[in-house]
Rosetta silent file (secondary structure, phi, psi, omega in degrees, C-alpha in Angstrom):
SEQUENCE: MLYAGFMSASLPPFPLPQEPVDEPTLLQLGSPDEEPCLRADAARNRARLLEAAARLVAQHGAAGVTMEAVAAAAQVGKGTVFRRFGDRTGLLTALLDHSEKNFQAAVITGPAPLGPGAPPLDRLKEFGVALLRRSADELELQLAADPGPERRYSNAPRRFLRGHVLILLREIVPDADCELLALTLMAYLDPATIHYRTVICGMPADRVEAGWLDLVDRITRSVPPC
SCORE:     score description
SCORE:     0.000 S_00000001
   1 L     0.000  -52.442 -163.809   -0.155    0.060    0.051 S_00000001
   2 H   -50.930  -30.631 -176.977    2.642    2.641    1.193 S_00000001
   3 H   -82.530  -40.459  139.987    4.397    1.919   -2.609 S_00000001
   4 H  -102.634   35.720  162.145    1.348    2.360   -4.105 S_00000001
   5 H   -89.163  -14.598 -158.873    0.483    5.023   -2.731 S_00000001
   6 H   -88.316  -38.313 -177.712    3.908    6.535   -3.173 S_00000001
   7 H   -65.022  -51.169 -146.723    3.587    5.755   -7.434 S_00000001
   8 L  -105.709   59.585 -169.419    0.279    7.678   -7.431 S_00000001
   9 L   -96.315  172.936 -178.689    1.635   10.509   -5.581 S_00000001
  10 L   -51.009   92.818  140.367    2.216   13.924   -7.610 S_00000001
  11 L     3.239  107.422  131.268    6.053   14.101   -9.242 S_00000001
  12 L   -67.120  134.353 -148.960    7.790   17.093   -7.794 S_00000001
  13 L   -65.536  172.187 -151.276    8.212   19.350  -10.897 S_00000001
  14 L   -91.138  172.691   83.591   11.590   18.965  -12.585 S_00000001
  15 L    10.276  118.665 -176.862   14.522   21.799  -12.140 S_00000001
  16 L   -77.228  137.461 -166.072   14.268   24.630  -14.695 S_00000001
  17 L   -56.375  157.058  166.749   17.444   23.857  -17.213 S_00000001
  18 L   -85.014    2.115 -140.289   21.021   24.732  -16.060 S_00000001
  19 L  -120.770  160.909  156.818   22.430   23.904  -19.463 S_00000001
  20 L   -56.796  156.345  170.734   23.106   26.706  -22.166 S_00000001
  21 L   -85.118  -55.581 -177.217   20.511   27.890  -24.277 S_00000001
  22 L   -91.980  155.610 -171.146   23.067   28.340  -27.273 S_00000001
  23 L   -42.241  103.821  178.385   25.634   26.552  -29.379 S_00000001
  24 L   -22.184  123.823  166.973   28.408   26.198  -27.157 S_00000001
  25 L   -96.975  171.153  177.532   31.599   27.888  -27.637 S_00000001
  26 L   -39.011  115.605  156.490   35.616   26.692  -27.587 S_00000001
  27 L   -80.730  148.197  139.573   36.578   25.332  -24.207 S_00000001
  28 L  -130.806 -173.086 -143.495   39.367   24.829  -23.902 S_00000001
  29 L  -106.341  -66.454 -159.765   40.589   21.392  -21.294 S_00000001
  30 L   -84.856  159.011  179.966   43.872   23.045  -19.363 S_00000001
  31 L   -69.770  137.860 -152.752   43.607   26.131  -17.380 S_00000001
  32 L   -26.593  -42.193 -159.814   42.736   29.781  -18.481 S_00000001
  33 L   -94.223   -5.367  164.981   46.448   31.292  -17.326 S_00000001
  34 L   -40.807  -65.608  175.238   47.883   28.379  -19.572 S_00000001
  35 L  -157.767  153.122   13.051   47.474   29.930  -22.937 S_00000001
  36 L  -126.484   51.748 -174.857   48.075   31.770  -24.821 S_00000001
  37 L  -111.831    2.205  161.563   49.635   34.873  -22.515 S_00000001
  38 L   -24.120   96.616  144.223   52.465   32.373  -21.734 S_00000001
  39 L     0.449  132.443 -179.043   55.854   33.981  -21.155 S_00000001
  40 L   -55.696  -25.140 -165.247   58.061   33.101  -24.273 S_00000001
  41 L   -95.067  -45.283 -179.881   60.475   30.738  -21.598 S_00000001
  42 H   -85.645  -22.263  166.146   57.263   29.182  -19.832 S_00000001
  43 H   -78.047   -1.771  165.977   55.660   28.236  -23.185 S_00000001
  44 H   -78.852  -57.423 -160.819   59.489   26.237  -24.042 S_00000001
  45 H   -70.316  -62.181 -175.265   59.089   24.951  -20.967 S_00000001
  46 H   -23.980  -37.280 -158.224   55.395   23.643  -21.157 S_00000001
  47 H  -103.890   41.358 -159.376   55.997   22.543  -24.423 S_00000001
  48 H  -104.964  -67.216 -171.270   59.026   20.540  -23.182 S_00000001
  49 H   -54.302  -49.611  173.784   57.101   18.526  -20.785 S_00000001
  50 H   -93.854   -2.868  110.826   54.496   17.351  -22.856 S_00000001
  51 H    21.315 -112.531  167.146   56.513   16.995  -25.330 S_00000001
  52 H   -24.336  -40.357 -170.156   58.328   14.301  -22.989 S_00000001
  53 H   -85.357  -18.301 -167.784   55.218   12.684  -21.971 S_00000001
  54 H   -75.367  -57.150  171.384   53.898   12.285  -25.167 S_00000001
  55 H   -45.834  -59.599 -154.180   57.295    9.429  -25.698 S_00000001
  56 H   -61.335  -36.392  171.974   56.638    8.020  -22.447 S_00000001
  57 H   -65.161  -26.730 -164.082   52.811    7.328  -23.663 S_00000001
  58 H   -87.578   -7.850 -173.346   54.239    5.848  -27.549 S_00000001
  59 H   -92.879  -66.073  172.673   56.953    4.490  -25.400 S_00000001
  60 L  -118.819  -67.584 -109.328   55.236    2.406  -22.012 S_00000001
  61 L   123.333  135.334  143.683   51.117    3.173  -22.269 S_00000001
  62 H   -16.486  -50.902  151.920   49.704    6.126  -20.616 S_00000001
  63 H    -2.882  -91.544  138.130   50.553    3.304  -17.727 S_00000001
  64 H     8.055  -23.201 -151.464   54.319    5.747  -18.052 S_00000001
  65 L  -100.198   19.117 -173.211   53.456    7.783  -17.606 S_00000001
  66 L  -104.104 -174.479 -169.021   53.982    9.972  -13.809 S_00000001
  67 L   -48.520  -44.606 -172.448   55.330   13.331  -12.834 S_00000001
  68 L  -105.710   43.475  153.067   58.421   11.874  -12.049 S_00000001
  69 L  -123.502 -106.696 -165.836   59.606   10.173  -14.877 S_00000001
  70 L    42.600  -68.425 -149.391   58.314   13.077  -17.082 S_00000001
  71 L  -109.308   24.155   45.019   60.230   15.758  -15.445 S_00000001
  72 L    25.714  -94.546  152.319   63.258   12.785  -15.629 S_00000001
  73 L   -21.614  -54.858 -179.208   62.677   12.448  -19.819 S_00000001
  74 L   -79.190    6.334 -152.696   62.561   16.819  -19.897 S_00000001
  75 L    98.609  -83.038 -138.636   65.508   17.396  -17.702 S_00000001
  76 L   -94.096 -176.978 -177.262   64.215   19.162  -15.203 S_00000001
  77 L   -85.870  162.602 -165.596   62.817   18.885  -11.487 S_00000001
  78 H   -80.559   15.465  132.809   59.833   16.943  -10.691 S_00000001
  79 H   -69.243  -18.134  164.345   58.031   20.591   -9.231 S_00000001
  80 H   -56.535  -20.529 -165.964   58.787   21.809  -11.875 S_00000001
  81 H   -92.973  -56.265 -175.968   56.285   19.408  -14.225 S_00000001
  82 H   -36.595  -28.862  173.251   53.877   19.520  -10.378 S_00000001
  83 L  -105.685   13.131 -178.108   53.437   23.426  -10.985 S_00000001
  84 L   -97.892  -59.613 -149.485   53.161   23.507  -15.006 S_00000001
  85 L  -140.605   77.588  134.108   49.892   21.310  -14.919 S_00000001
  86 L    87.245  -71.624 -159.618   48.911   20.396  -11.051 S_00000001
  87 L   165.125  164.303  167.474   48.820   16.359  -11.099 S_00000001
  88 H    -7.996  -80.096  179.342   48.602   13.640  -13.282 S_00000001
  89 H   -35.278  -39.871  179.275   45.339   14.224  -14.122 S_00000001
  90 H   -79.747  -44.609  168.998   46.485   17.938  -15.670 S_00000001
  91 H   -40.976  -95.295  177.408   49.396   16.509  -16.948 S_00000001
  92 H   -16.217  -32.922  175.909   47.104   13.841  -18.887 S_00000001
  93 H   -86.302  -21.168  169.251   44.633   16.183  -19.682 S_00000001
  94 L  -102.394   16.022  159.843   46.568   18.484  -21.378 S_00000001
  95 L   -59.048  -55.331 -171.708   48.144   15.517  -23.797 S_00000001
  96 L   -92.535   29.501  147.237   44.211   15.627  -25.202 S_00000001
  97 L  -113.688   35.786  122.749   43.909   19.024  -25.218 S_00000001
  98 L   -50.787  -69.585 -175.971   44.854   19.135  -29.432 S_00000001
  99 H   -47.972  -47.288 -141.254   42.353   15.906  -30.065 S_00000001
 100 H   -85.725  -14.426  172.520   39.555   17.948  -27.625 S_00000001
 101 H   -97.213  -24.411  148.651   39.884   21.579  -29.623 S_00000001
 102 H   -96.162  -50.166  145.838   39.713   19.863  -32.915 S_00000001
 103 H     1.381  -70.682  175.917   36.699   18.062  -31.870 S_00000001
 104 H   -85.599    4.029  145.974   35.019   20.756  -30.689 S_00000001
 105 H   -86.140  -26.135  163.409   35.865   22.634  -33.663 S_00000001
 106 H   -45.054  -48.224  167.701   34.774   20.811  -35.463 S_00000001
 107 H   -30.698  -31.411 -167.019   31.076   20.588  -33.998 S_00000001
 108 H   -98.619  -56.690 -158.879   31.086   24.132  -34.249 S_00000001
 109 H  -137.742   57.874 -173.995   32.004   25.399  -37.286 S_00000001
 110 L  -116.524  167.178  176.399   33.191   22.260  -38.825 S_00000001
 111 L   -73.993  177.706  173.615   31.148   20.721  -41.975 S_00000001
 112 L   -74.494  118.495   86.877   27.920   18.694  -42.279 S_00000001
 113 L  -157.088  -19.824 -177.768   26.424   16.838  -40.679 S_00000001
 114 L   -83.076    0.608 -179.467   28.758   16.714  -37.896 S_00000001
 115 L  -120.788 -174.560  165.149   29.051   20.750  -38.157 S_00000001
 116 L   -92.260  172.828 -163.070   26.331   22.951  -38.942 S_00000001
 117 L    76.326    8.616  141.398   23.808   22.746  -40.986 S_00000001
 118 L   -60.982 -166.102  177.644   22.578   19.173  -40.913 S_00000001
 119 L  -108.804  165.804 -149.302   19.489   18.322  -39.153 S_00000001
 120 L   -84.422   -2.046  131.436   19.808   18.304  -35.967 S_00000001
 121 L   -56.496  -36.280  162.027   19.432   13.983  -35.668 S_00000001
 122 L   -50.628  -26.515  159.762   21.424   13.818  -38.379 S_00000001
 123 L  -101.858   -0.202  161.162   23.743   15.490  -35.961 S_00000001
 124 L  -123.821   34.864  171.535   23.826   13.756  -33.189 S_00000001
 125 L   -99.888  -77.980  154.942   23.820   10.638  -35.040 S_00000001
 126 H   -35.669  -40.878  158.578   27.395   11.535  -36.477 S_00000001
 127 H   -31.124  -74.041 -157.636   28.245   13.317  -33.095 S_00000001
 128 H   -70.367  -54.372  173.784   28.091   10.339  -31.170 S_00000001
 129 H   -66.078  -38.762  163.918   29.884    8.123  -34.006 S_00000001
 130 H   -51.917  -38.901 -161.574   32.629   10.793  -34.362 S_00000001
 131 H  -115.382  -16.889  132.095   33.592   10.853  -30.883 S_00000001
 132 H     9.625  -79.041  175.377   33.323    7.287  -30.895 S_00000001
 133 H   -91.003  -32.033 -165.265   36.045    6.763  -33.258 S_00000001
 134 H   -73.862  -63.501 -165.838   37.509    9.901  -31.545 S_00000001
 135 H   -66.563  -41.456 -135.310   37.681    7.566  -27.946 S_00000001
 136 H   -76.098  -45.296  165.786   38.770    3.699  -30.634 S_00000001
 137 H   -42.106 -100.444 -138.405   41.984    6.699  -31.026 S_00000001
 138 L  -118.562   32.483 -132.107   43.401    7.382  -28.023 S_00000001
 139 H   -65.107  -48.901  177.019   41.275    5.505  -25.878 S_00000001
 140 H   -26.901  -48.281 -156.966   44.205    4.384  -22.764 S_00000001
 141 H   -82.429  -29.900  144.681   45.420    7.855  -22.554 S_00000001
 142 H   -47.243  -21.769  145.605   41.559    8.798  -21.797 S_00000001
 143 H   -63.196  -41.562 -160.606   41.229    6.683  -19.049 S_00000001
 144 H   -69.948  -33.707 -147.380   44.596    7.400  -17.533 S_00000001
 145 L  -101.626   24.791  175.739   43.171   11.243  -17.836 S_00000001
 146 L   -88.084  144.521 -171.866   39.576   11.033  -16.237 S_00000001
 147 L   -76.672   -3.740  173.799   39.108   13.083  -13.771 S_00000001
 148 L   104.504  129.516 -167.111   37.705   10.729  -11.273 S_00000001
 149 L   -28.961  -55.595 -161.665   33.530   10.700  -10.416 S_00000001
 150 L   -59.125  -22.591 -176.683   33.442   13.932   -8.526 S_00000001
 151 L   -91.589  -43.658 -142.493   35.100   15.690  -11.621 S_00000001
 152 L   -67.444  -79.121 -163.633   34.299   13.349  -14.832 S_00000001
 153 L   -22.321  -60.124 -154.185   30.639   15.129  -15.482 S_00000001
 154 L   -89.476   21.047 -179.401   31.382   18.998  -14.550 S_00000001
 155 L   -84.005 -167.047  154.367   34.917   19.789  -16.416 S_00000001
 156 L  -144.380   80.605  125.138   35.101   21.061  -19.444 S_00000001
 157 L   -67.355  -41.965 -150.576   35.252   19.162  -21.893 S_00000001
 158 H   -64.944  -30.586 -167.359   32.487   16.750  -20.868 S_00000001
 159 H   -34.714  -61.793 -144.754   30.366   20.591  -20.165 S_00000001
 160 H   -57.794  -29.523  150.364   30.826   20.964  -23.152 S_00000001
 161 H   -54.505  -51.126 -161.829   29.786   17.676  -25.173 S_00000001
 162 H   -53.791  -40.229 -159.121   26.518   17.159  -22.549 S_00000001
 163 H   -63.400  -40.956  172.790   25.796   20.509  -24.370 S_00000001
 164 H   -28.170  -83.031 -174.793   26.403   19.926  -27.886 S_00000001
 165 H   -71.689   -7.654  124.751   23.822   17.179  -27.235 S_00000001
 166 H  -161.146   59.755  154.295   21.423   18.788  -25.591 S_00000001
 167 H   -63.565  -38.818  170.292   20.750   21.450  -27.500 S_00000001
 168 H   -53.516  -43.309 -118.045   20.098   19.310  -30.654 S_00000001
 169 L   -98.684  108.806   39.003   17.837   16.393  -28.904 S_00000001
 170 L   -54.660  -33.725  166.720   15.696   20.334  -27.790 S_00000001
 171 L   -55.814  -92.768 -114.037   15.200   20.925  -31.560 S_00000001
 172 L   -87.255   33.395  170.416   14.449   17.283  -32.032 S_00000001
 173 L  -165.526   91.067  174.434   12.571   16.489  -28.831 S_00000001
 174 L   -46.099  -59.823 -170.064   10.915   19.528  -27.102 S_00000001
 175 L   -90.969   -6.309  156.609    9.222   18.574  -24.746 S_00000001
 176 L   -40.935  165.712  164.035   11.055   16.038  -23.617 S_00000001
 177 L   -94.215   71.862 -171.729   13.092   15.785  -20.440 S_00000001
 178 H   -28.213  -62.991  176.403   16.024   16.618  -21.968 S_00000001
 179 H   -46.869  -58.174  175.855   18.787   17.342  -19.155 S_00000001
 180 H   -66.958  -11.878  173.436   18.247   13.595  -18.495 S_00000001
 181 H   -97.604  -11.388 -178.113   18.535   11.987  -21.917 S_00000001
 182 H   -65.801  -29.114  159.791   21.793   14.225  -22.692 S_00000001
 183 H   -42.735  -59.467  167.716   22.833   11.740  -19.345 S_00000001
 184 H   -72.040  -88.871 -166.069   21.866    9.151  -20.850 S_00000001
 185 H   -32.613  -55.325 -177.918   23.258    9.684  -24.424 S_00000001
 186 L   -58.416   -7.725 -166.691   26.840   10.673  -23.029 S_00000001
 187 L   -84.473  -36.416 -128.579   26.771    7.371  -20.672 S_00000001
 188 L  -112.982  -20.528  171.279   26.775    5.114  -23.265 S_00000001
 189 L  -101.466   54.156 -173.066   29.752    7.503  -25.162 S_00000001
 190 L  -133.344  147.792  153.574   31.844    7.825  -22.224 S_00000001
 191 L    83.081 -145.073 -168.899   35.015    5.856  -21.644 S_00000001
 192 H   -82.710  -55.511  132.056   35.328    4.227  -19.562 S_00000001
 193 H    10.051  -51.141 -171.334   31.916    2.543  -20.856 S_00000001
 194 H   -81.230  -38.179 -158.142   33.954    2.353  -24.453 S_00000001
 195 H   -69.701  -51.899 -170.254   36.526    0.336  -22.535 S_00000001
 196 H   -41.339  -69.487 -168.782   33.357   -2.454  -21.451 S_00000001
 197 H   -31.354  -73.098 -165.885   32.447   -2.186  -24.463 S_00000001
 198 H   -92.736  -48.594 -179.510   35.384   -2.908  -27.004 S_00000001
 199 H   -99.645    5.927  178.733   37.991   -4.304  -25.191 S_00000001
 200 H  -101.685  -80.667  172.871   36.797   -6.164  -22.049 S_00000001
 201 H   -47.999  -42.878 -169.100   33.592   -7.625  -24.225 S_00000001
 202 L   110.291    3.139 -145.834   35.343   -7.828  -27.458 S_00000001
 203 L   -96.745  163.537 -171.750   32.384   -6.527  -29.492 S_00000001
 204 L   -86.001  165.918  163.734   33.614   -4.619  -32.655 S_00000001
 205 H   -28.334  -53.204  167.340   33.700   -0.829  -33.654 S_00000001
 206 H   -45.364  -64.847  162.850   30.468   -1.577  -36.204 S_00000001
 207 H   -31.078  -59.306  172.935   28.178   -2.865  -33.277 S_00000001
 208 H   -16.758  -70.702 -147.636   29.067   -0.060  -31.405 S_00000001
 209 H  -110.626   10.233  173.224   28.417    2.650  -33.049 S_00000001
 210 H   -89.753   -6.570 -163.155   24.908    0.763  -34.654 S_00000001
 211 H  -107.380  -77.733  179.338   24.003    0.544  -31.361 S_00000001
 212 H    -9.664  -46.762 -171.783   24.712    4.327  -30.690 S_00000001
 213 H   -98.228  -18.647  178.828   22.401    5.330  -33.339 S_00000001
 214 H   -64.785  -42.303 -177.381   19.444    2.270  -33.152 S_00000001
 215 H   -64.677  -11.686  -51.679   19.716    4.374  -29.255 S_00000001
 216 H   137.873   12.316 -143.874   19.542    7.574  -30.852 S_00000001
 217 H  -153.087  -94.864 -164.254   16.746    6.065  -32.643 S_00000001
 218 H   -43.135  -51.962  156.616   14.818    5.164  -29.895 S_00000001
 219 L   -24.729  -45.618 -155.062   15.374    8.033  -27.958 S_00000001
 220 L  -103.032  -29.150  174.393   14.667   10.479  -30.086 S_00000001
 221 L    79.611   40.603  177.290   11.075    8.630  -30.891 S_00000001
 222 L  -118.728   34.017  140.441   11.920    8.501  -34.747 S_00000001
 223 L  -140.601  170.735  119.841   11.151    5.054  -35.181 S_00000001
 224 L    12.534  113.170 -156.282    8.143    2.972  -34.469 S_00000001
 225 L  -101.913  159.338 -147.966    8.342    1.054  -31.394 S_00000001
 226 L   -84.749    0.000    0.000    8.523   -2.582  -32.168 S_00000001
């Protein structure tokens, strides 16, 4: 009876959306003081550290990138690496900065259907496929740079990606709870989930991409129910 009474009670209103309603603008992964106003010597030192970190990734994988190893490879003190990047997550995130900027630029100003000019449903489908393929190319580094559950969905790159999905959903299904649907779709594109499907379960990339397209169709009611 208690359960029945709870189910019959009206649910509280969903909070007003807190997400942006305009097309997202380009976001930086690193902290604002890193670019583009670094002194020339500081910029050189940062590039040197990132080059050393990239070599370690190529040689030993992301697991081989520690603050100590980067300092040794760049022939600087460990404190220099900590001052530049804060911690290991900050260092690994900086390594992803270039591909993140390129992906954001493709979403904002690139050719359709990933960029503007295509119907929102086509853009949403292409967005997921492109993000899946990008993650496949740098999955180990993305996993190593994961900021943890307390910051996983609040850092700037994740906010940008989720905000873009939210905007498209509001165009496709304006009467739906688009905030929750955006989180649901982004969960499918989470690097840890991609790793589980492709590495642990051995699912081929084409099956994972087909699953994304099917999920989008079902969530956006683009196909009639069976």
